[in-house]
Short mmCIF file of C-alpha atoms in Angstrom, two decimals:
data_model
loop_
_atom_site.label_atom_id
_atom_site.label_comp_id
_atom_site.label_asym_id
_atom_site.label_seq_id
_atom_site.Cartn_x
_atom_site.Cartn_y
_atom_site.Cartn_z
CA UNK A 1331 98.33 84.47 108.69
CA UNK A 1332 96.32 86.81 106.80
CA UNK A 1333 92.81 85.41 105.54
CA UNK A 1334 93.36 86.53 101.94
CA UNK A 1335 97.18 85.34 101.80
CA UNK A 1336 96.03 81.94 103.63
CA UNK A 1337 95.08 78.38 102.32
CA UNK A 1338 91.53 79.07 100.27
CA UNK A 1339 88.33 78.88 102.85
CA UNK A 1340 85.22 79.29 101.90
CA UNK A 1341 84.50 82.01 104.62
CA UNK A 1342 85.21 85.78 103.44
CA UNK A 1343 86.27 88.40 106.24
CA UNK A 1344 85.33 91.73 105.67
CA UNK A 1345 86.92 94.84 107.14
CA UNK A 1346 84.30 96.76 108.46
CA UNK A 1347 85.21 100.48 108.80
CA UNK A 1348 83.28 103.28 110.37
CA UNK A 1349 82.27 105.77 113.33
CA UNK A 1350 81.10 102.68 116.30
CA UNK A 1351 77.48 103.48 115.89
CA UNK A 1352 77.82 102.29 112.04
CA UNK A 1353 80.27 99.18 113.09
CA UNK A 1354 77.37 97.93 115.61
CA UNK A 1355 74.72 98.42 113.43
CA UNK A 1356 76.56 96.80 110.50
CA UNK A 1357 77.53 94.29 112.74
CA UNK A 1358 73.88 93.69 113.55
CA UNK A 1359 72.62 93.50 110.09
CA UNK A 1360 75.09 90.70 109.09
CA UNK A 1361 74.40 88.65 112.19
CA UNK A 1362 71.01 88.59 110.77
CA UNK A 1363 72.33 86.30 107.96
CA UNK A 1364 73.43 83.23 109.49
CA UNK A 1365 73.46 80.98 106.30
CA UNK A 1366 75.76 83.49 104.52
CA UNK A 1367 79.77 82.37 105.22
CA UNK A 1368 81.51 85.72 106.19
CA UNK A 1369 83.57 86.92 109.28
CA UNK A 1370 83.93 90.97 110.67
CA UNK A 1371 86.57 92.58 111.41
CA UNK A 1372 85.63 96.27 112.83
CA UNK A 1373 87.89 99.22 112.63
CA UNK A 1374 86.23 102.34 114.29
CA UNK A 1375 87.42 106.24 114.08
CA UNK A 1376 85.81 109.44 115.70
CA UNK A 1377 86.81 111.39 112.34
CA UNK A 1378 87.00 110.68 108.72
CA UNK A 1379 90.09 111.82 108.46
CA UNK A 1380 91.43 108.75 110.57
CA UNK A 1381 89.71 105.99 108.04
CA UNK A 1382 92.94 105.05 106.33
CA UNK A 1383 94.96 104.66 109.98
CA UNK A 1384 91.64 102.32 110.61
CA UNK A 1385 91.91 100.58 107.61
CA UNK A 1386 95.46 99.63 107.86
CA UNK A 1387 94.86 98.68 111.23
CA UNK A 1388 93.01 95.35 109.78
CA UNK A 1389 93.86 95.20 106.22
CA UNK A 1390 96.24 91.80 106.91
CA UNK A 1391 93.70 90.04 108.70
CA UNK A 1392 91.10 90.30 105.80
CA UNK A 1393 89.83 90.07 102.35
CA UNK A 1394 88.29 93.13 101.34
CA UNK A 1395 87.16 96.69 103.39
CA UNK A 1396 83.80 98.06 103.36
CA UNK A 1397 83.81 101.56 104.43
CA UNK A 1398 80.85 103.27 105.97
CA UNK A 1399 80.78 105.60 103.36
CA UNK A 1400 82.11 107.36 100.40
CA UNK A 1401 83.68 110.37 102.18
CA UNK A 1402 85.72 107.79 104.11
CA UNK A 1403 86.77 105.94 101.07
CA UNK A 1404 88.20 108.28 99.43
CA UNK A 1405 89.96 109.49 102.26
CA UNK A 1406 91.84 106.45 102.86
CA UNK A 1407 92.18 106.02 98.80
CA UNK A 1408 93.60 109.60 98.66
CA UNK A 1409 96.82 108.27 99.97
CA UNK A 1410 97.50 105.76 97.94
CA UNK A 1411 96.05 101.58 97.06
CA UNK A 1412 94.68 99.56 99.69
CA UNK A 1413 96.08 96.07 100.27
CA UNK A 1414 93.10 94.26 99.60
CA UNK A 1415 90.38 95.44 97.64
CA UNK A 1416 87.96 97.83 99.05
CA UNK A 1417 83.71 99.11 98.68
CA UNK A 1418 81.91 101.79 100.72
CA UNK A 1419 78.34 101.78 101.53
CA UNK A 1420 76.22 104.58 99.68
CA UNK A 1421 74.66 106.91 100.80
CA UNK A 1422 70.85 107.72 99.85
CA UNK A 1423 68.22 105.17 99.00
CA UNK A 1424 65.59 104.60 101.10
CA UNK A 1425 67.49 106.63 104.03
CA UNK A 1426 66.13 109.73 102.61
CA UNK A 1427 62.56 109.13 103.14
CA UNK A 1428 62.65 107.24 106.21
CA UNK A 1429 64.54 110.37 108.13
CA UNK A 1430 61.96 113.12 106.53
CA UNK A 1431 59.45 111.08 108.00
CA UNK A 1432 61.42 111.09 111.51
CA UNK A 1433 61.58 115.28 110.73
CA UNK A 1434 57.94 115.10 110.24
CA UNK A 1435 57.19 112.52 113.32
CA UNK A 1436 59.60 114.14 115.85
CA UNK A 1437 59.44 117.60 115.24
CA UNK A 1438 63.40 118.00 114.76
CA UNK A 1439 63.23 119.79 111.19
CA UNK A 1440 61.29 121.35 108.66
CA UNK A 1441 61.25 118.99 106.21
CA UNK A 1442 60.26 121.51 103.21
CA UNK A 1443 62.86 123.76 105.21
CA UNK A 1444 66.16 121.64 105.79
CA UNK A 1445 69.44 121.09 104.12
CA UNK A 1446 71.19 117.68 103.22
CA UNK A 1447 74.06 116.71 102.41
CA UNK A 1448 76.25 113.90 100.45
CA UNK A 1449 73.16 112.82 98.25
CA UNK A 1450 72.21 113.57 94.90
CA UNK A 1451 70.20 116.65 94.24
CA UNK A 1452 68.19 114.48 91.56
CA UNK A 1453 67.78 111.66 94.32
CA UNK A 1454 66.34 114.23 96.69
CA UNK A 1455 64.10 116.18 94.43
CA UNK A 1456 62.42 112.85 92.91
CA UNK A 1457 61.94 111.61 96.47
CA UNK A 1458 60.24 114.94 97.25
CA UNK A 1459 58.18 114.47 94.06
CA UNK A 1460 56.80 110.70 95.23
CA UNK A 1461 56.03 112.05 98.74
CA UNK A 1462 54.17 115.01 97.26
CA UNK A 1463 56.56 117.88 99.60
CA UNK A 1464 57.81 121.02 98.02
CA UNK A 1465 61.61 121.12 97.74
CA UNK A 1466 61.51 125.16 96.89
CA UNK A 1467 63.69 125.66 100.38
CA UNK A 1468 64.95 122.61 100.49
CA UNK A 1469 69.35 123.18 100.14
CA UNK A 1470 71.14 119.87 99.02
CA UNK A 1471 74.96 119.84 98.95
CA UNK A 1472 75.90 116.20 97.22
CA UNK A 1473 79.35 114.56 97.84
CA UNK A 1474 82.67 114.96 95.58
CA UNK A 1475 85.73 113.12 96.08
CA UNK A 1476 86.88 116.85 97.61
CA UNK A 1477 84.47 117.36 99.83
CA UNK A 1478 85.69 117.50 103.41
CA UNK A 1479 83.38 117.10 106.66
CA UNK A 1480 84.28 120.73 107.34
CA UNK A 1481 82.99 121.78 104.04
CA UNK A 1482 79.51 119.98 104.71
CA UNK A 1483 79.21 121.92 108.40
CA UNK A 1484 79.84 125.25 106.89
CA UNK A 1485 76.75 124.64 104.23
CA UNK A 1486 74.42 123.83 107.12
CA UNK A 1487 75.50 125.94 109.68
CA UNK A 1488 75.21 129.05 107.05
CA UNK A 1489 72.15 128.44 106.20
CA UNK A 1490 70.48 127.90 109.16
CA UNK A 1491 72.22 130.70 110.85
CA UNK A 1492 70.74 132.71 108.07
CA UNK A 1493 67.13 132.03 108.83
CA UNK A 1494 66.57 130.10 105.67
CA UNK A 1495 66.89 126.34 107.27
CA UNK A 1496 64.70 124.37 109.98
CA UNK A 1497 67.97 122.28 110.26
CA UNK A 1498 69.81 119.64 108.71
CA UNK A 1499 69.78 116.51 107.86
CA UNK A 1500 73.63 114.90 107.18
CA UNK A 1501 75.22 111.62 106.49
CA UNK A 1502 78.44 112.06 108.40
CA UNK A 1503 78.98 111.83 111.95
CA UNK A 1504 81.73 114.02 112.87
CA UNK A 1505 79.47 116.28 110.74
CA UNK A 1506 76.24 115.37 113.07
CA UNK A 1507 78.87 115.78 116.26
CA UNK A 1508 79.26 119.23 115.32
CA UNK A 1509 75.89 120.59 114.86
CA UNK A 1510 74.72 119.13 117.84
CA UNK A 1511 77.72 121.21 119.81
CA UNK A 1512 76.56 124.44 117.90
CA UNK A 1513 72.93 123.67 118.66
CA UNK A 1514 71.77 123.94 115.51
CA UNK A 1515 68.36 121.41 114.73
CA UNK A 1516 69.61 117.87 112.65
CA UNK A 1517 68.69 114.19 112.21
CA UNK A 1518 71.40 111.68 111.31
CA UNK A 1519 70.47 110.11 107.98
CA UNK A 1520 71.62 106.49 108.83
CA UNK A 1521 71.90 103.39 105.43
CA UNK A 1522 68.65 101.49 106.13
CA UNK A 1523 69.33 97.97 106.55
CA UNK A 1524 68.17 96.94 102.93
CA UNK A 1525 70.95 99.13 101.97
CA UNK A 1526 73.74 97.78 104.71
CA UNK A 1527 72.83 94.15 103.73
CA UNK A 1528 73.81 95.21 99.79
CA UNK A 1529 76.51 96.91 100.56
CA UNK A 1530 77.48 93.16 102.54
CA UNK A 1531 76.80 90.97 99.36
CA UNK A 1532 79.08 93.28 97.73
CA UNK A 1533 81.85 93.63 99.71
CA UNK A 1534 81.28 89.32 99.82
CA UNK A 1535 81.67 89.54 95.71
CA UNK A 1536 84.91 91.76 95.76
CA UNK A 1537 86.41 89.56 99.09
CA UNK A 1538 85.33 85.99 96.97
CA UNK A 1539 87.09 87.11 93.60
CA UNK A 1540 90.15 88.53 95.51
CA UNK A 1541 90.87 85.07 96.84
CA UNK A 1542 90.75 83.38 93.92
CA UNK A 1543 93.15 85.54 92.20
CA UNK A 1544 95.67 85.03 94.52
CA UNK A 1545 94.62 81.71 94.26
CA UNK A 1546 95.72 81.81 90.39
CA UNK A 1547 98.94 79.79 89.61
CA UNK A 1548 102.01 82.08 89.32
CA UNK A 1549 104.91 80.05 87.55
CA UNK A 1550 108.59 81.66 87.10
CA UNK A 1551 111.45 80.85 85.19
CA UNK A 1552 114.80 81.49 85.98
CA UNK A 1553 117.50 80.41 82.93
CA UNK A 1554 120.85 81.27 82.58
CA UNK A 1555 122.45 83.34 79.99
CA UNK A 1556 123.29 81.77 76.92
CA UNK A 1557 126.24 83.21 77.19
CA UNK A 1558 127.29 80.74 80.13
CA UNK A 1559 126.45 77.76 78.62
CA UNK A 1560 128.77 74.79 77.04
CA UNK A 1561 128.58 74.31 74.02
CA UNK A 1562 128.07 70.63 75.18
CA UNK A 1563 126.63 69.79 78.52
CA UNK A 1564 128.29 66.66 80.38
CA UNK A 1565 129.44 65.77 83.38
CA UNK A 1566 132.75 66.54 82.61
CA UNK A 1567 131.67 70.34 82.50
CA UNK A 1568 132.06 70.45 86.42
CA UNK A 1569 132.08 73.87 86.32
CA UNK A 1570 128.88 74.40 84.65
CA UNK A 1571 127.29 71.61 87.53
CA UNK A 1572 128.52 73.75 90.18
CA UNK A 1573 126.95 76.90 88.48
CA UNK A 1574 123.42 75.27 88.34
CA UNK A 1575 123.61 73.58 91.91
CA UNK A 1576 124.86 77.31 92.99
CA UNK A 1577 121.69 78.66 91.33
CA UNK A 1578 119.44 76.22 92.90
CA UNK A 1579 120.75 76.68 96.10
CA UNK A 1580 120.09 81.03 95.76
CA UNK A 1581 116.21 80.13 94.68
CA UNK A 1582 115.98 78.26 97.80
CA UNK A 1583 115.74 80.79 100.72
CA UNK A 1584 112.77 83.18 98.77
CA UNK A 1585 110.88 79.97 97.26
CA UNK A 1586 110.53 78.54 101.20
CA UNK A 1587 109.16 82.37 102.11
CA UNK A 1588 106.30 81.94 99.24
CA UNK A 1589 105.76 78.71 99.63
CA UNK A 1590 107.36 77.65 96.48
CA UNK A 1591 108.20 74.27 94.62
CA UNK A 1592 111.66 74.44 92.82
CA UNK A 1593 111.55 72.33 89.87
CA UNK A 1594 114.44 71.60 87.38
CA UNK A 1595 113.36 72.27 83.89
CA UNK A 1596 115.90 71.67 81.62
CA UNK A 1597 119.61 72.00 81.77
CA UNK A 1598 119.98 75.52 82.17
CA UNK A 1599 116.42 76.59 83.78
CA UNK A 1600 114.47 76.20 86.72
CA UNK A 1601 110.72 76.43 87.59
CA UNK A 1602 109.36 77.49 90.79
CA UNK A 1603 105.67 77.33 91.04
CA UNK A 1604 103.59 79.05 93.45
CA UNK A 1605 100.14 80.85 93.66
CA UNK A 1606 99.71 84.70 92.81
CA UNK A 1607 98.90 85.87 96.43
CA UNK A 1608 102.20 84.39 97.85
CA UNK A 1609 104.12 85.76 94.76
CA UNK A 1610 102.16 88.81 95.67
CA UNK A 1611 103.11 88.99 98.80
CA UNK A 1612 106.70 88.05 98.54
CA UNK A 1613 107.23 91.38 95.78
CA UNK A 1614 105.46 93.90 97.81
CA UNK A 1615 102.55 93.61 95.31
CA UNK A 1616 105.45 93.45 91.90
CA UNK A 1617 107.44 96.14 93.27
CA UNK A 1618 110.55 94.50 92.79
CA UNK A 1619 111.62 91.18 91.31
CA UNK A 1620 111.76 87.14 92.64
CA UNK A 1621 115.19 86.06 92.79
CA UNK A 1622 117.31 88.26 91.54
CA UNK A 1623 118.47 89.94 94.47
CA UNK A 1624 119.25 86.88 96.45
CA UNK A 1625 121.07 85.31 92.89
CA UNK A 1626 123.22 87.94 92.60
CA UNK A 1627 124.27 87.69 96.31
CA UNK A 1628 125.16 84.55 95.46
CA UNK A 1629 126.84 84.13 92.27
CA UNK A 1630 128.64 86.91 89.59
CA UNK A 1631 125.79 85.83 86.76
CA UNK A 1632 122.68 87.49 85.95
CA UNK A 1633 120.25 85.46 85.57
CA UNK A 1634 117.00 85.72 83.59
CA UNK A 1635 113.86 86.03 85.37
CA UNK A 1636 110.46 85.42 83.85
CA UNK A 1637 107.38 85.50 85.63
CA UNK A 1638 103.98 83.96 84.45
CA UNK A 1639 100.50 84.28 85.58
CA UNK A 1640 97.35 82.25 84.19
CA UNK A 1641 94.45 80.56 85.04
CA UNK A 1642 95.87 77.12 84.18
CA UNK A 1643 99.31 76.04 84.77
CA UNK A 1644 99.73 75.61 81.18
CA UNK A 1645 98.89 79.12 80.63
CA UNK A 1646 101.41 80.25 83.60
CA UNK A 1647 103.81 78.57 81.90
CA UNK A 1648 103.85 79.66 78.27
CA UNK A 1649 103.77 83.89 79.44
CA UNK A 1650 106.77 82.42 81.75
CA UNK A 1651 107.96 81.27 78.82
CA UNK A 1652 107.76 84.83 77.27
CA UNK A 1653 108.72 86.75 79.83
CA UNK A 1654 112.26 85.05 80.32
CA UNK A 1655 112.87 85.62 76.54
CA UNK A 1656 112.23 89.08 76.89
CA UNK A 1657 114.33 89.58 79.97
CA UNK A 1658 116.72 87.49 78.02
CA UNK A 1659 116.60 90.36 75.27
CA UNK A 1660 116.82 93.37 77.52
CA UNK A 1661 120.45 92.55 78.53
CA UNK A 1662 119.69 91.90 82.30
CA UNK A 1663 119.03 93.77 85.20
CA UNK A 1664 115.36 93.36 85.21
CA UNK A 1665 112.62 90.35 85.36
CA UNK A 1666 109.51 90.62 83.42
CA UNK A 1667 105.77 89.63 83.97
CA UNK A 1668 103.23 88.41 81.40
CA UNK A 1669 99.67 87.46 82.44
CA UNK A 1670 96.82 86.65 80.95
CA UNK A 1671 96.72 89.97 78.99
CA UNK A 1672 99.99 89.06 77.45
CA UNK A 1673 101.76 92.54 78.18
CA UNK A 1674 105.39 91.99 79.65
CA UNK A 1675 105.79 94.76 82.67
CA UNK A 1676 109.36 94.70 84.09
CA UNK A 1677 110.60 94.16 87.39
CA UNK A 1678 113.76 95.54 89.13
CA UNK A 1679 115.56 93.75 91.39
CA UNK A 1680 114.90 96.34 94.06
CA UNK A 1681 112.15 98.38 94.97
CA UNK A 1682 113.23 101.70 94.70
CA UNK A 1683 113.84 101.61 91.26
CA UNK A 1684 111.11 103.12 89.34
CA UNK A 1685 109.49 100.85 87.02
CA UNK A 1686 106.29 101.18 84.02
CA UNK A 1687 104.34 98.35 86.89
CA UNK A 1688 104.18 101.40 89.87
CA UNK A 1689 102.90 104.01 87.22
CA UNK A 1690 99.20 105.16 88.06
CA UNK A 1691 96.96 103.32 85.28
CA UNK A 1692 93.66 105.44 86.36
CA UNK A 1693 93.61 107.60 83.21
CA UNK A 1694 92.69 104.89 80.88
CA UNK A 1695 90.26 103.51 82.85
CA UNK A 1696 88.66 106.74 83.49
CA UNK A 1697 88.61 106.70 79.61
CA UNK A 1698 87.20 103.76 79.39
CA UNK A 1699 84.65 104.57 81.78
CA UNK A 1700 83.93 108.09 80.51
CA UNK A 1701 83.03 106.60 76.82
CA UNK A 1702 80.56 104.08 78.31
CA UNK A 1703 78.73 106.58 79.96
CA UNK A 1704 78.40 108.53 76.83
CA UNK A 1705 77.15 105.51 75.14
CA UNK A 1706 74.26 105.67 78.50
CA UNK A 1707 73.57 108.77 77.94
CA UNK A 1708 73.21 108.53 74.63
CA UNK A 1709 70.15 105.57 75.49
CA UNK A 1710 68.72 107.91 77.67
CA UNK A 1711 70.06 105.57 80.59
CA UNK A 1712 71.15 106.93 84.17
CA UNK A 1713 70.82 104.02 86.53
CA UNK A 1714 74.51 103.26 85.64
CA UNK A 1715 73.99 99.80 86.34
CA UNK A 1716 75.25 97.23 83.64
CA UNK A 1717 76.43 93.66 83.09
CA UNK A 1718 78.90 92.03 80.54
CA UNK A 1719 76.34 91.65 78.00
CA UNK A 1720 75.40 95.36 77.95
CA UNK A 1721 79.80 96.07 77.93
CA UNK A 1722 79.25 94.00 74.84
CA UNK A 1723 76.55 95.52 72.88
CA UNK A 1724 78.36 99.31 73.51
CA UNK A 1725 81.72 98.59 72.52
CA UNK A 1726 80.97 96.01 69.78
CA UNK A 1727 83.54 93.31 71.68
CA UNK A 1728 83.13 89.73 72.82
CA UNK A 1729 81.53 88.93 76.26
CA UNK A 1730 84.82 87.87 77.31
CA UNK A 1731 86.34 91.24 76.73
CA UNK A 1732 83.63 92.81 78.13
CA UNK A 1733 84.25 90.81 81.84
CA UNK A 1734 87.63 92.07 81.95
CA UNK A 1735 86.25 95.51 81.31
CA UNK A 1736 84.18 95.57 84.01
CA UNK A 1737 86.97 93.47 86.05
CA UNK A 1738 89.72 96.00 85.51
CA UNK A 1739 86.91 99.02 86.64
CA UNK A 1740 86.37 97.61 89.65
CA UNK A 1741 90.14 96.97 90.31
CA UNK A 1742 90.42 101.23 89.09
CA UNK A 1743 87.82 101.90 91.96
CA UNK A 1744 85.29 102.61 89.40
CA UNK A 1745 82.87 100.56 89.39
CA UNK A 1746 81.43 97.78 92.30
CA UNK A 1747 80.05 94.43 91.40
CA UNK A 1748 75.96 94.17 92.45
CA UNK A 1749 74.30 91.10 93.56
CA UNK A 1750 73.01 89.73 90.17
CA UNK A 1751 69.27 89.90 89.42
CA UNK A 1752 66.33 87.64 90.30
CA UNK A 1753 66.62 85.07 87.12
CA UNK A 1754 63.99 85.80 84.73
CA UNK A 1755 65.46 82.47 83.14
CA UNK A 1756 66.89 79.23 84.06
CA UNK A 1757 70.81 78.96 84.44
CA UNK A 1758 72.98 81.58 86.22
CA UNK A 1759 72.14 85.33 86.31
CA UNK A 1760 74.97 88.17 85.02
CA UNK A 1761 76.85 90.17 87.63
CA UNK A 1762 75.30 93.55 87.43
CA UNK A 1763 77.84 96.41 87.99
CA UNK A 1764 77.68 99.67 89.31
CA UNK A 1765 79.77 102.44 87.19
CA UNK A 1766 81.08 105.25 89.85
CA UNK A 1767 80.77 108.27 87.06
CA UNK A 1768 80.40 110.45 89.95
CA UNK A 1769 84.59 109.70 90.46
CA UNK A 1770 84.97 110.86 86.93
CA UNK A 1771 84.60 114.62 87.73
CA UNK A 1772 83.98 117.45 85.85
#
């Protein structure tokens, strides 16, 4: 059974996805925390291009994938969503420094003559600043979401083969493969272990909060038409009693499959209660509709179909409560979702039919995104790093509003929760986020 479809546990597996030397090492950092409750699960490739085949590979057997880098990311995002939500370690930091001084200590490179790749020009020029090295031949070629391994060989193999290079110094392996078969001078630039052990707590964060969303109650409703009902209900409408035991009976198969309890709600509804990750699960992530498949196999009535998510049960219930209206109103066919946001998406009964819930939703969110860095900017702030109460103060909205914010950018690959602060008072510190502006391009 998959660990983030599975009963909740308190241990987190994380997909760990890379070249082998960055699975070992990874691997080797985290066994260094023994009083932290997470499991591996390593996926190796020999090329980026192979990081979504990895990725699959594992993806039911954990809660969230941490990548070994951005390049790979996006590789295995270009193709479509993940299963289960998904983090990369970055690239730069401390890494920087630590291989100029293994240029300077092993004689491999130049380090005032070299070329890097994937990190930020700013990052590298500031770090030349603090160790007091000129940067005036110094070639940086940062990473884009369209950046390919192939791209990155061609920047240092030019300019080394034009005279104007020591060597290289490159995050990607394939890319570090390469340059050693042309011969050309490089060092691997490798994510120190302060950085791997982040990029851990992280991937922890995202793999924690993706449990307990499935772990959310999911209730649905399934009524039928007014149209078919009595005007009186009695036993002596046999008819009617046949039709409800009929429906019961066509809930049954797919409420076993998710786990499901099928509750009678009144006389011409049913509830069936589950979580979110088996409802999940059982739509192909609300591709297609509960129930109404298998109902109208069974009997010549469309039903109404309302699903309802919420953090209580009570909350499940009432947007169940909407959504069956409103599938009630749009003269059957389709089931509808509300959750906690209160905006009914419709479901068809199968999954090829195109539906509002499979369009991409990135252009909002990029929006979103793109207006809070302005407001940054604007402060004369780059570290892109925020919490709820900062969301707050920018867009002038409650601290509740501002979570979901930052919730739904994460869930938009756009931002990455941080581990929170050291507590400079008592009671629990804010998640800290990370906004990806990089991913916004030009």
């Amino acid at each position: 059974m998959p660990t983030h479809r599975g009963p909740a546990t308190e241990v987190v597996a994380i997909g760990v996805i890379g070249a082998e030397p960055f699975v070992h090492r990874l691997a080797a950092v985290a066994r260094e925390d023994s009083t932290t409750a997470h499991r591996l699960v390593t996926a190796a490739y020999e090329r980026e291009k192979h990081a979504r085949e990895a990725a699959m590979r594992i993806a039911d057997d954990v809660d969230v994938l941490l990548f070994a880098g951005p390049l790979p990311y996006d590789v295995a995002m270009s193709h479509g969503a993940l299963p289960v939500p998904a983090t990369y370690v970055p690239t730069g930091g401390v890494a920087l420094p630590t291989a100029l001084l293994r240029g300077v200590l092993g004689g491999a490179v130049d380090p005032a003559r070299v070329s890097i790749d994937s990190v930020l020009e700013r990052d590298v020029r500031e770090t030349y600043v603090d160790l007091d090295l000129p940067s005036d031949e110094v070639h940086v070629m940062e990473y884009h979401d369209n950046v390919s391994p192939e791209q990155f060989f061609d920047f240092h193999q030019d300019l080394f083969a034009a005279g104007r290079t020591s060597g290289a110094i490159t995050t990607v392996p394939s890319v570090a493969q390469r340059l050693e078969d042309a011969g050309t001078p490089h060092l691997a630039m490798a994510p120190a272990a302060l950085t791997l052990r982040n990029a851990l707590r992280t991937a922890r964060l995202l793999g924690s909060g993706a449990r307990l969303e499935d772990s959310r109650i999911a209730i649905v409703v399934v009524r039928l038409p007014s149209s078919f009902l009595p005007q009186r209900t009695s036993a002596s409408n046999y008819w009617y009693q046949e039709l409800r035991l009929s429906l019961h009976r066509a809930l049954l198969p797919d409420a076993r499959r998710m786990d499901a309890a099928v509750l009678e709600r009144d006389e011409h509804s049913y509830l069936v209660v589950t979580t979110l990750g088996s409802l999940r699960s059982a739509t192909s992530n609300f591709a297609r509709a509960p129930f109404l498949g298998s109902i109208a196999e069974v009997l010549t009535v469309e039903a109404e179909v309302g699903i309802g998510l919420g953090r209580t049960t009570l909350e499940a219930e009432e947007n169940a409560e909407q959504a069956v209206t409103q599938a009630g109103d749009s003269g059957g066919g389709l089931a509808y979702l509300v959750g906690p946001q209160g905006n009914p998406v419709p479901l068809p009964a199968t999954q090829e039919a195109p539906t509002p819930a499979q369009e991409p939703a990135e252009d909002p969110h990029r929006e979103t995104l793109r207006q809070i860095v302005g407001a940054l900017d604007d402060q004369d702030d780059a570290s892109r790093i925020v919490d709820a109460e900062r969301i707050s103060r920018i867009q002038g909205v409650t601290l509740r509003t501002a979570r979901r914010t930052l919730r739904t950018l994460v869930d938009a690959g756009l931002a990455w929760p941080m581990p929170p602060a050291r507590a400079q008072k008592v009671g629990r510190p804010p998640i800290r986020y990370q906004l990806l502006d990089e991913r916004l391009g030009t």
